Amino acid sequence: MSMNVGLVYDPVYLKHDTGQHVENAGRLQAVLSHLEQTGLMPQLTLIKPRAASTEEIALVHQRQYISRIQEVAQKGGGWLDADTVTSSDSYQAAIYAAGGVITATEAVINGEVESAFALVRPPGHHAIPRQAMGFCLFNNVAIAARYALDSYVLERILIIDFDVHHGNGTQAAFYDNPQVLYTSTHEHPFYPGTGSISETGSGAGKGTTLNIPLPAGCGDAEYLLVFEQIIVPAARRFNPQLILVSAGYDAHWADPIALMQVTTTGIAQMARVIKALADELCNGRLAFTLEGGYNPTALATSIKATLDILLSNPEIEDPLGPSTRQFTPPSLTPLIKEIKETHNLP
Ligand SMILES: [Zn+2]
């Protein structure tokens, strides 16, 4: 039986003009043309996003910061930090990016689609309440999670972040909040520097931040191991009502800015584990949102593989094949043991 999978997209996302930056509109154009060329697009339910309101963005961000992003765009754009550049349409793209993840989440909760993928930019997981960081303006996934908690009276949302960077902004948004289990696999040490095992949450949220900092060189086997050994048991214990995924594809071996060795096939295997968790724990309620991923071909094939899993398509195409990097994958046994002890996992 074919699945009803939503793709949230709008050309407004191309209008966040970053020039020659690695996070540019060509990323989404590469994904769209790949989905067209491979015949996947007609299998998807295209969903138009709405803009997030200021009130919705203010669920995570300070109003003064929201106004500042709008003002910088009105003046034609500019650099917000050493990594993050904006143009005159960046504010509009950013409110539609946050709104796109809200739209995807609503479509899943309301049962309009079984699962959804929000193909948005700018990305979000580094943005903190008062500041842009790491190519991110508003924290799209955090805003959508807050919105879902408030508007649908949910009590438990799991956020799985497999971007190669730690989602410091998302962690910060829910650090003391027991209603959101934030779990991240990320290269460590690496940008932005946060995400150590000892960061587990605070106050009532103690234990609902679960960091899996991985040494460079990890590939499909290492990622699958931590999914099976850590993320699956932690998810079962938390028993979420909704799963949101910060899907960054920069752990792919062909990515130009990180040092992991995951293949497109490995991405599909992770997506399969996540989909199985959603089916087992929360009626399949599952929404992905795009974060990083800076090799256009790796990004396009990885997103297609993700969508193939959501659609329950039998074939996964991996035109880039295995890693040509020369790293010996590290042993994760001591790391997994330490994380299990820290989080009292079986
Ligand atoms: Zn990233």
XYZ file of C-alpha atoms and ligand atoms in Angstrom:
347
model
C 0.000 0.000 0.000
C 1.432 3.367 -0.899
C 1.754 5.933 1.835
C 0.476 9.493 1.758
C 3.601 11.585 2.296
C 3.539 15.372 2.314
C 6.263 17.574 0.875
C 6.108 21.121 2.200
C 7.752 23.529 -0.199
C 7.427 27.049 -1.576
C 9.682 28.997 -3.972
C 9.981 31.672 -1.272
C 12.734 29.480 0.199
C 14.915 30.277 -2.821
C 14.694 34.000 -2.089
C 16.973 33.830 0.957
C 19.955 34.905 -1.173
C 23.309 34.012 0.370
C 25.468 34.437 -2.734
C 28.416 32.018 -2.842
C 27.752 30.649 0.652
C 27.613 26.818 1.027
C 24.038 27.201 2.325
C 22.449 28.541 -0.856
C 19.297 28.218 -2.943
C 21.006 25.724 -5.266
C 20.668 23.109 -2.521
C 16.888 23.047 -2.790
C 16.972 23.351 -6.579
C 19.192 20.237 -6.716
C 16.719 18.352 -4.519
C 13.675 19.405 -6.557
C 15.221 18.511 -9.907
C 16.331 15.116 -8.543
C 12.832 14.382 -7.247
C 11.447 15.340 -10.675
C 14.012 13.373 -12.691
C 13.578 10.214 -10.644
C 9.784 10.333 -10.865
C 9.303 10.727 -7.138
C 7.503 14.057 -7.194
C 4.111 12.688 -8.385
C 4.146 10.225 -5.451
C 4.200 13.105 -2.949
C 1.404 15.354 -1.711
C 2.670 18.883 -2.266
C 1.686 21.140 0.640
C 2.021 24.929 0.565
C 3.383 26.387 3.788
C 1.975 29.359 5.596
C 4.084 32.001 7.282
C 4.642 31.635 10.998
C 3.162 34.543 12.940
C 5.324 36.718 15.170
C 3.518 35.162 18.143
C 4.508 31.683 16.958
C 8.150 32.640 16.401
C 8.093 34.282 19.828
C 7.346 30.863 21.346
C 11.116 30.378 21.007
C 12.698 33.743 20.144
C 12.846 37.139 21.832
C 10.628 39.732 20.135
C 13.509 42.196 19.945
C 15.493 39.631 17.967
C 12.578 38.924 15.598
C 12.247 42.672 14.902
C 15.965 42.925 14.279
C 15.903 40.182 11.627
C 13.013 41.989 9.928
C 14.839 45.347 10.054
C 18.085 43.936 8.664
C 16.127 42.455 5.728
C 14.310 45.761 5.134
C 17.692 47.443 4.851
C 18.766 44.925 2.209
C 20.310 42.229 4.380
C 23.785 41.693 5.810
C 25.883 39.429 8.012
C 24.348 38.450 11.366
C 27.395 36.568 12.619
C 30.620 35.304 11.049
C 28.741 32.462 9.283
C 25.254 33.795 8.688
C 24.363 36.165 5.854
C 20.944 37.533 4.848
C 19.348 39.329 1.908
C 16.296 41.565 1.529
C 13.948 38.547 1.337
C 15.516 36.530 4.157
C 12.951 37.526 6.774
C 10.117 36.419 4.503
C 11.879 33.127 3.716
C 12.586 32.592 7.415
C 9.001 33.096 8.587
C 7.854 30.684 5.856
C 10.552 28.199 6.902
C 9.266 28.223 10.481
C 5.703 28.174 9.138
C 6.615 25.295 6.830
C 7.620 23.072 9.713
C 4.448 24.091 11.557
C 2.459 23.231 8.405
C 4.141 19.823 8.124
C 3.501 19.132 11.800
C -0.158 20.158 11.545
C -0.688 18.026 8.435
C 0.663 14.989 10.295
C -1.259 15.601 13.515
C -4.494 16.295 11.629
C -4.042 13.141 9.558
C -3.990 14.941 6.189
C -0.822 12.970 5.454
C 0.820 10.029 7.220
C 4.205 11.735 7.380
C 5.753 14.880 5.962
C 9.033 16.430 4.904
C 9.504 20.204 5.139
C 11.978 21.185 2.412
C 12.815 24.573 3.883
C 15.631 27.058 4.215
C 17.137 28.885 5.998
C 17.830 25.994 8.389
C 17.124 26.389 12.091
C 18.743 24.164 14.686
C 21.606 26.514 15.669
C 19.385 29.572 16.198
C 19.048 30.488 19.877
C 16.333 32.703 21.427
C 18.231 35.975 21.034
C 20.675 35.266 18.205
C 21.231 33.881 14.691
C 23.964 31.269 14.428
C 25.440 28.856 11.922
C 23.338 29.774 8.830
C 20.135 29.684 10.976
C 17.746 32.590 11.638
C 14.721 31.083 13.416
C 14.714 27.655 15.028
C 12.108 26.043 12.782
C 11.869 22.675 14.533
C 11.788 24.209 18.010
C 9.029 26.623 16.987
C 6.994 23.766 15.507
C 7.479 21.648 18.636
C 6.398 24.500 20.912
C 3.427 25.158 18.664
C 2.400 21.497 18.735
C 2.719 21.316 22.538
C 0.553 24.419 22.936
C -2.007 24.024 20.149
C -2.624 20.286 20.267
C -2.151 19.827 23.994
C 0.551 17.258 23.422
C 2.695 16.222 26.372
C 5.641 14.420 24.805
C 7.503 15.220 21.584
C 10.706 13.487 20.510
C 13.135 15.481 18.369
C 15.782 13.396 16.601
C 18.588 15.549 15.146
C 20.951 13.637 12.855
C 22.580 16.701 11.312
C 26.355 16.348 11.684
C 26.385 19.455 13.885
C 24.929 19.668 17.367
C 21.600 21.516 17.434
C 22.596 23.867 20.228
C 19.582 26.107 19.646
C 17.089 23.283 19.881
C 18.798 21.927 22.976
C 18.654 25.387 24.575
C 14.965 25.823 23.721
C 13.982 22.704 25.673
C 16.832 22.252 28.146
C 14.559 22.537 31.196
C 11.437 21.164 29.478
C 10.474 17.547 30.265
C 7.910 17.504 27.434
C 10.554 17.385 24.706
C 13.202 14.688 24.461
C 15.954 16.189 22.315
C 18.471 13.678 21.011
C 21.341 14.494 18.687
C 24.050 12.561 16.886
C 26.869 14.907 15.927
C 30.557 15.088 15.140
C 32.482 16.118 18.235
C 34.601 18.123 18.766
C 33.154 20.327 16.018
C 31.006 23.411 15.460
C 29.254 24.753 17.573
C 31.137 23.082 20.462
C 28.135 22.060 22.543
C 26.578 18.599 22.806
C 28.700 16.699 25.287
C 27.312 13.628 27.045
C 27.139 15.526 30.352
C 24.623 18.031 28.920
C 21.463 16.152 29.925
C 18.988 18.931 30.713
C 18.203 20.908 33.853
C 15.449 21.206 36.440
C 12.312 19.366 35.381
C 14.036 18.663 32.045
C 16.900 16.705 33.604
C 17.388 13.617 31.424
C 15.433 14.844 28.379
C 18.512 16.081 26.529
C 20.399 13.109 25.119
C 23.628 13.886 23.324
C 25.564 11.382 21.252
C 28.848 13.100 20.371
C 30.636 11.011 17.744
C 34.275 11.055 16.680
C 35.022 11.912 13.040
C 35.017 8.962 10.634
C 31.766 7.307 11.700
C 29.859 5.586 8.895
C 26.632 3.679 8.414
C 27.495 0.909 10.901
C 28.367 3.356 13.685
C 25.264 5.471 13.159
C 23.001 2.431 13.047
C 24.623 1.106 16.203
C 23.876 4.262 18.191
C 20.348 4.384 16.805
C 19.727 0.786 17.903
C 21.600 0.973 21.205
C 20.614 4.445 22.400
C 17.944 6.277 20.408
C 15.478 3.371 20.078
C 15.438 2.440 23.801
C 15.353 6.107 24.848
C 12.442 6.761 22.498
C 10.519 3.741 23.806
C 10.998 4.865 27.391
C 9.889 8.438 26.572
C 6.908 7.195 24.535
C 6.390 10.293 22.343
C 3.089 11.382 20.791
C 4.911 12.941 17.835
C 8.393 12.623 16.337
C 10.085 15.596 14.678
C 13.370 15.107 12.852
C 16.050 17.707 12.287
C 17.280 16.106 9.095
C 20.677 17.444 8.178
C 22.525 15.506 5.514
C 26.024 16.772 6.233
C 27.071 13.469 7.847
C 27.207 12.125 4.285
C 30.765 11.174 3.270
C 30.656 13.526 0.265
C 29.773 16.572 2.355
C 32.401 19.314 2.043
C 32.271 20.654 5.611
C 32.266 17.586 7.892
C 34.244 14.382 8.324
C 31.762 11.515 8.624
C 31.342 8.586 6.214
C 27.590 7.958 6.068
C 26.225 6.864 2.687
C 22.845 7.516 1.104
C 22.017 3.888 1.922
C 22.887 4.584 5.564
C 20.613 7.623 5.558
C 17.797 5.362 4.360
C 18.545 2.875 7.145
C 18.316 5.624 9.757
C 15.066 6.883 8.245
C 13.717 3.317 8.388
C 14.517 3.067 12.110
C 12.857 6.435 12.762
C 9.758 5.519 10.762
C 9.476 2.209 12.630
C 9.657 4.107 15.937
C 6.891 6.466 14.823
C 4.738 3.527 13.702
C 5.356 1.694 16.976
C 5.008 4.610 19.387
C 2.869 7.389 17.960
C 0.564 6.223 15.186
C 3.203 7.043 12.590
C 3.098 10.780 13.384
C 6.396 11.906 11.901
C 7.615 15.151 10.345
C 11.100 15.756 8.977
C 12.620 19.152 8.418
C 15.719 19.980 6.449
C 18.707 21.361 8.319
C 22.201 21.104 6.724
C 23.736 19.129 3.857
C 26.110 20.925 1.503
C 26.984 18.545 -1.326
C 24.011 19.042 -3.680
C 24.126 15.492 -5.090
C 24.498 13.869 -1.669
C 21.707 16.083 -0.353
C 19.371 15.262 -3.241
C 19.948 11.495 -3.168
C 19.702 11.423 0.631
C 16.398 13.292 0.713
C 15.029 11.056 -2.024
C 16.108 8.013 0.018
C 14.375 9.461 3.078
C 11.176 10.015 1.090
C 11.402 6.514 -0.418
C 11.413 5.112 3.135
C 8.445 7.281 4.160
C 6.620 6.126 1.012
C 7.538 2.479 1.743
C 9.133 2.215 -1.701
C 11.138 -1.002 -1.993
C 14.194 0.325 -3.868
C 16.790 2.732 -2.461
C 19.122 4.279 -5.020
C 22.637 5.227 -3.930
C 24.390 6.631 -6.995
C 27.294 8.017 -4.953
C 28.050 4.634 -3.411
C 30.394 3.967 -0.486
C 32.793 6.452 1.062
C 36.022 7.195 -0.775
C 37.426 8.726 2.417
C 40.276 6.837 4.018
C 39.183 6.853 7.665
C 39.142 3.753 9.827
C 35.801 3.923 11.645
C 36.259 4.353 15.406
C 35.061 1.880 18.024
C 32.066 3.290 19.872
C 31.889 0.701 22.661
C 33.155 2.972 25.500
C 31.047 5.915 24.270
C 27.857 3.867 24.104
C 28.532 2.463 27.570
C 29.026 5.957 29.017
C 25.824 7.301 27.420
C 23.807 4.308 28.623
C 25.106 4.789 32.159
C 24.451 8.543 32.066
C 20.855 8.007 30.923
C 20.120 4.721 32.746
C 19.361 2.944 29.494
C 19.171 -0.865 29.351
Zn 24.928 20.782 9.977
